[in-house]
Structures are given as C-alpha cells and as structure tokens.
CSV table of C-alpha atoms in Angstrom, one decimal:
chain,number,residue,atom,x,y,z
A,11,THR,CA,9.8,-7.2,19.6
A,12,LEU,CA,8.4,-8.0,16.1
A,13,LEU,CA,11.0,-5.7,14.7
A,14,LEU,CA,13.9,-7.6,16.3
A,15,ASP,CA,12.3,-10.9,15.2
A,16,ALA,CA,12.3,-9.6,11.6
A,17,ILE,CA,16.0,-8.7,12.0
A,18,ARG,CA,16.7,-12.2,13.2
A,19,VAL,CA,14.9,-13.7,10.2
A,20,PHE,CA,16.6,-11.5,7.6
A,21,ASN,CA,20.1,-11.5,9.3
A,22,PRO,CA,20.4,-14.6,11.5
A,23,SER,CA,24.1,-14.1,11.8
A,24,GLU,CA,23.9,-10.5,13.2
A,25,GLU,CA,24.4,-9.8,16.8
A,26,ILE,CA,21.0,-8.8,18.1
A,27,GLU,CA,22.4,-7.2,21.3
A,28,ARG,CA,23.9,-4.2,19.4
A,29,TYR,CA,20.5,-3.3,18.0
A,30,GLU,CA,18.9,-3.2,21.4
A,31,GLN,CA,21.0,-0.2,22.3
A,32,ASP,CA,19.7,1.9,19.3
A,33,ASP,CA,16.6,3.9,19.1
A,34,LEU,CA,13.4,2.8,17.2
A,35,ALA,CA,14.2,4.8,14.1
A,36,SER,CA,17.5,2.9,13.8
A,37,TYR,CA,15.7,-0.4,14.3
A,38,GLN,CA,13.3,0.5,11.6
A,39,GLU,CA,15.9,1.5,9.1
A,40,MET,CA,18.0,-1.6,9.8
A,41,ALA,CA,14.9,-3.8,9.4
A,42,ARG,CA,14.1,-2.2,6.1
A,43,GLN,CA,17.7,-2.6,4.8
A,44,SER,CA,17.7,-6.2,5.9
A,45,GLN,CA,14.4,-6.8,4.2
A,46,VAL,CA,15.6,-5.4,0.9
A,47,ARG,CA,18.8,-7.5,1.0
A,48,TYR,CA,16.6,-10.6,1.8
A,49,LEU,CA,14.3,-9.8,-1.2
A,50,GLU,CA,17.2,-9.1,-3.5
A,51,LYS,CA,18.7,-12.4,-2.6
A,52,ASN,CA,15.4,-14.2,-3.4
A,53,VAL,CA,15.1,-12.4,-6.7
A,54,ASN,CA,18.6,-13.4,-7.8
A,55,GLU,CA,18.2,-17.0,-6.7
A,56,ALA,CA,14.9,-17.3,-8.5
A,57,GLN,CA,16.4,-15.8,-11.7
A,58,LYS,CA,19.3,-18.3,-11.5
A,59,ARG,CA,16.9,-21.2,-11.3
A,60,GLY,CA,14.8,-19.8,-14.1
A,61,ASP,CA,11.8,-19.7,-11.7
A,62,TYR,CA,10.1,-16.7,-13.3
A,63,VAL,CA,6.9,-17.1,-11.3
A,64,ARG,CA,8.8,-16.6,-8.0
A,65,GLN,CA,11.1,-14.0,-9.6
A,66,LYS,CA,8.3,-11.7,-10.5
A,67,MET,CA,6.6,-12.3,-7.1
A,68,TRP,CA,9.8,-11.3,-5.3
A,69,LEU,CA,10.3,-8.3,-7.6
A,70,VAL,CA,6.9,-7.0,-6.7
A,71,GLU,CA,7.7,-7.4,-3.0
A,72,LEU,CA,11.0,-5.7,-3.5
A,73,GLY,CA,9.3,-2.8,-5.3
A,74,TYR,CA,6.9,-2.4,-2.3
A,75,ALA,CA,9.8,-2.5,0.2
A,76,GLU,CA,11.5,0.3,-1.7
A,77,THR,CA,8.2,2.3,-1.9
A,78,THR,CA,7.9,2.2,1.9
A,79,LYS,CA,11.4,3.6,2.1
A,80,GLU,CA,10.3,6.3,-0.4
A,81,ASN,CA,12.9,5.1,-2.9
A,82,TYR,CA,10.4,5.5,-5.7
A,83,LYS,CA,12.8,5.3,-8.6
A,84,ASP,CA,14.1,2.0,-7.5
A,85,ALA,CA,10.6,0.8,-6.8
A,86,LEU,CA,9.4,1.7,-10.3
A,87,GLN,CA,12.3,-0.2,-11.8
A,88,HIS,CA,11.5,-3.4,-9.8
A,89,TYR,CA,7.8,-3.2,-10.9
A,90,GLN,CA,8.9,-2.7,-14.5
A,91,ASP,CA,11.2,-5.7,-14.3
A,92,ALA,CA,8.2,-7.8,-13.0
A,93,LEU,CA,6.0,-6.5,-15.8
A,94,SER,CA,8.7,-7.4,-18.3
A,95,LEU,CA,8.3,-11.0,-17.2
A,96,ASP,CA,4.5,-10.7,-17.1
A,97,PRO,CA,2.9,-7.7,-18.7
A,98,GLU,CA,-0.5,-8.8,-17.2
A,99,ASN,CA,0.8,-9.0,-13.6
A,100,THR,CA,-2.0,-7.2,-11.8
A,101,GLU,CA,-0.2,-6.8,-8.5
A,102,ALA,CA,2.8,-5.2,-10.2
A,103,LEU,CA,0.4,-2.8,-12.0
A,104,ALA,CA,-1.5,-2.0,-8.8
A,105,ARG,CA,1.7,-1.5,-6.7
A,106,ARG,CA,3.3,0.7,-9.5
A,107,GLY,CA,0.1,2.7,-9.6
A,108,GLU,CA,0.3,3.2,-5.8
A,109,THR,CA,3.9,4.4,-6.2
A,110,TYR,CA,3.0,6.8,-9.0
A,111,GLY,CA,0.2,8.2,-6.7
A,112,LEU,CA,2.7,8.8,-3.9
A,113,MET,CA,4.8,10.7,-6.4
A,114,GLY,CA,1.8,12.9,-7.3
A,115,GLN,CA,1.8,11.4,-10.9
A,116,TYR,CA,-2.0,10.8,-10.8
A,117,LYS,CA,-2.5,10.2,-14.5
A,118,ALA,CA,0.1,7.5,-14.6
A,119,ALA,CA,-1.4,6.0,-11.4
A,120,LEU,CA,-4.9,5.9,-13.0
A,121,ALA,CA,-3.5,4.2,-16.1
A,122,ASP,CA,-2.0,1.4,-14.0
A,123,PHE,CA,-5.0,0.9,-11.7
A,124,THR,CA,-7.3,0.9,-14.7
A,125,ARG,CA,-5.2,-1.7,-16.5
A,126,ALA,CA,-5.2,-3.9,-13.4
A,127,ILE,CA,-9.0,-3.6,-13.1
A,128,GLU,CA,-9.4,-4.4,-16.8
A,129,LEU,CA,-7.4,-7.6,-16.2
A,130,ASP,CA,-9.2,-8.4,-12.9
A,131,GLU,CA,-12.5,-6.6,-12.4
A,132,ASN,CA,-12.6,-7.9,-8.8
A,133,HIS,CA,-9.3,-6.4,-7.7
A,134,ALA,CA,-10.5,-4.6,-4.6
A,135,GLY,CA,-7.1,-3.1,-3.9
A,136,ALA,CA,-6.8,-1.5,-7.3
A,137,LEU,CA,-10.3,-0.2,-7.2
A,138,GLY,CA,-9.7,1.3,-3.7
A,139,ARG,CA,-6.5,2.9,-4.8
A,140,ARG,CA,-8.0,4.3,-8.0
A,141,GLY,CA,-10.8,5.7,-5.9
A,142,GLN,CA,-8.2,7.4,-3.7
A,143,THR,CA,-6.5,8.8,-6.8
A,144,TYR,CA,-9.8,10.2,-8.0
A,145,ARG,CA,-10.4,11.7,-4.6
A,146,LEU,CA,-7.0,13.4,-4.6
A,147,MET,CA,-7.9,14.8,-8.1
A,148,GLY,CA,-11.2,16.2,-6.8
A,149,GLN,CA,-13.3,13.7,-8.8
A,150,TYR,CA,-15.5,12.7,-5.9
A,151,GLU,CA,-18.2,10.9,-7.8
A,152,ALA,CA,-15.7,8.7,-9.6
A,153,ALA,CA,-14.0,8.1,-6.3
A,154,LEU,CA,-17.3,7.0,-4.7
A,155,THR,CA,-18.0,4.6,-7.6
A,156,ASP,CA,-14.7,2.8,-7.0
A,157,PHE,CA,-14.9,2.8,-3.2
A,158,ASN,CA,-18.4,1.4,-3.4
A,159,ARG,CA,-17.3,-1.4,-5.7
A,160,ALA,CA,-14.2,-2.2,-3.6
A,161,ILE,CA,-16.4,-2.4,-0.4
A,162,GLU,CA,-19.0,-4.5,-2.3
A,163,LEU,CA,-16.2,-7.0,-3.0
A,164,ASP,CA,-14.8,-6.8,0.5
A,165,ALA,CA,-17.3,-5.6,3.2
A,166,ASN,CA,-14.5,-5.5,5.8
A,167,PHE,CA,-12.1,-3.4,3.7
A,168,ALA,CA,-11.5,-0.9,6.5
A,169,TRP,CA,-9.1,1.4,4.6
A,170,ALA,CA,-11.6,1.8,1.7
A,171,LEU,CA,-14.4,2.5,4.2
A,172,GLY,CA,-12.3,5.2,5.8
A,173,MET,CA,-11.3,6.7,2.4
A,174,ARG,CA,-15.0,6.7,1.3
A,175,GLY,CA,-15.7,8.5,4.6
A,176,GLU,CA,-13.1,11.1,3.7
A,177,THR,CA,-14.8,11.6,0.3
A,178,TYR,CA,-18.2,12.0,1.9
A,179,ARG,CA,-16.7,14.5,4.3
A,180,LEU,CA,-15.3,16.6,1.4
A,181,MET,CA,-18.7,16.4,-0.3
A,182,ARG,CA,-20.2,17.7,3.0
A,183,GLN,CA,-22.3,14.5,3.4
A,184,TYR,CA,-21.3,14.3,7.1
A,185,GLU,CA,-23.7,11.6,8.3
A,186,ALA,CA,-22.5,9.2,5.6
A,187,ALA,CA,-18.9,10.1,6.5
A,188,VAL,CA,-19.4,9.4,10.2
A,189,ALA,CA,-21.0,6.1,9.4
A,190,ASP,CA,-18.0,5.0,7.3
A,191,PHE,CA,-15.5,6.2,9.8
A,192,THR,CA,-17.3,4.4,12.6
A,193,ARG,CA,-17.4,1.2,10.6
A,194,ALA,CA,-13.7,1.5,9.6
A,195,ILE,CA,-12.7,2.0,13.3
A,196,GLU,CA,-14.8,-1.0,14.4
A,197,LEU,CA,-12.8,-3.1,11.9
A,198,ASP,CA,-9.5,-1.5,12.8
A,199,ASP,CA,-9.3,0.4,16.1
A,200,LYS,CA,-5.7,1.4,15.4
A,201,MET,CA,-6.7,3.5,12.4
A,202,ALA,CA,-5.8,6.8,14.0
A,203,TRP,CA,-6.4,8.9,10.9
A,204,ALA,CA,-10.0,7.6,10.8
A,205,LEU,CA,-10.6,8.6,14.4
A,206,GLY,CA,-9.2,12.1,13.7
A,207,SER,CA,-11.3,12.5,10.6
A,208,ARG,CA,-14.4,11.4,12.4
A,209,GLY,CA,-13.6,13.9,15.1
A,210,GLU,CA,-13.2,16.7,12.5
A,211,THR,CA,-16.5,15.6,10.9
A,212,TYR,CA,-18.3,15.9,14.3
A,213,ARG,CA,-16.8,19.4,14.7
A,214,LEU,CA,-18.1,20.4,11.3
A,215,MET,CA,-21.5,19.1,12.3
A,216,GLY,CA,-21.4,21.2,15.5
A,217,GLN,CA,-21.1,18.2,17.8
C-alpha cells in the first residue's frame, strides 16, 4: 500500500512484515511518527549546513505534519521557527493561520492569512482559508469575496468551490450552492463532504 511505501521511505531499516499484522490506525500512526522523524532529521541537517532556505522549508513541512496529528502547540513552534528565519514566508504564515483556525483562534488565523495575502495577493490557498475562517465567523459576504478570488486564481480549486457552496447553502442560495458542489465533485469525486452537503441542499430544496 501507499502507507507501507511511506514507511519504507522513512524507515528503510524497519521490518515491514511486523506492520502488516497491525490495523490501519496503527499503520497511520506509525507513518506519521516516521514522517516527523524524517522531517526533523532534514531540519537538523539543513541547519548544520547553514542551508536556511531548506531549513525553513522543512520546518513548514514539519509544522504541517504536527498539525495533522493535532499537535498544535508543536506545529505553531515550528512555524514560528520558520518565520524567525524569514518573517515574510507566506507558506509558514498560511499554514500557521490554518492551525490557529483549527484551534478556534479565528482572529489570529485572520491576521496570518491577511499578512500572507499582503505579501502575495495571488496566494489562492491563503485566500481560500481566510474565506473559510470568515464563514466560520458568520461573515458570509467576506467569505464569498475570498472564495471568489481564490477560484478566479485557480478555476479547479475543488476545496474552495465546495466551501463556497457551503457558504451559499448557509445563505439559502441553494441553486448556487448545488452548482458549486457539483463542480467540486466533478473535480474530485472522492470529496465525500461535498456529496453530503449537496444531498442536504437538495433536501432543503424539497428534492
């Protein structure tokens, strides 16, 4: 499987056979731990070489890996370390904003996304995530503005299309919501939440 391939990459000396006896949850946790160790090794090696470009890149990747494990405190520290090397690192700002959002710290998230967009007005990811934050705060018009801009920059941004659909649904603009969900699903047919949201929208429309 892809997961076992990842384990082979990150821990080539490990005996793969022992993993094959464990359940999927164990595989996933082992893969995440292996990934973190791999990234930490790369950060340390880059630091020793004085290669700050790669060091900050690996720090952002390490922060994201910790975010996926819900280790938000560690993730924030890695992003801060990356920003200490480069205060204008838009990826570190956007990823830190995403982590703040997951922690429910929406004002901090908005500040990071906004700073990333100030540095790169075409950062579709930061625009989309800021739109999501506005949506969670109930500021639907602001959310639509950011989603529209993100989709303008990347017409195939399936996640942003789905999130815009969610915003339209909350605003009871059901036909627009269905159109966005349908387009998102066409782009990514594994987007289960978009399928569920479209079904709920059809229900609200009486279909």
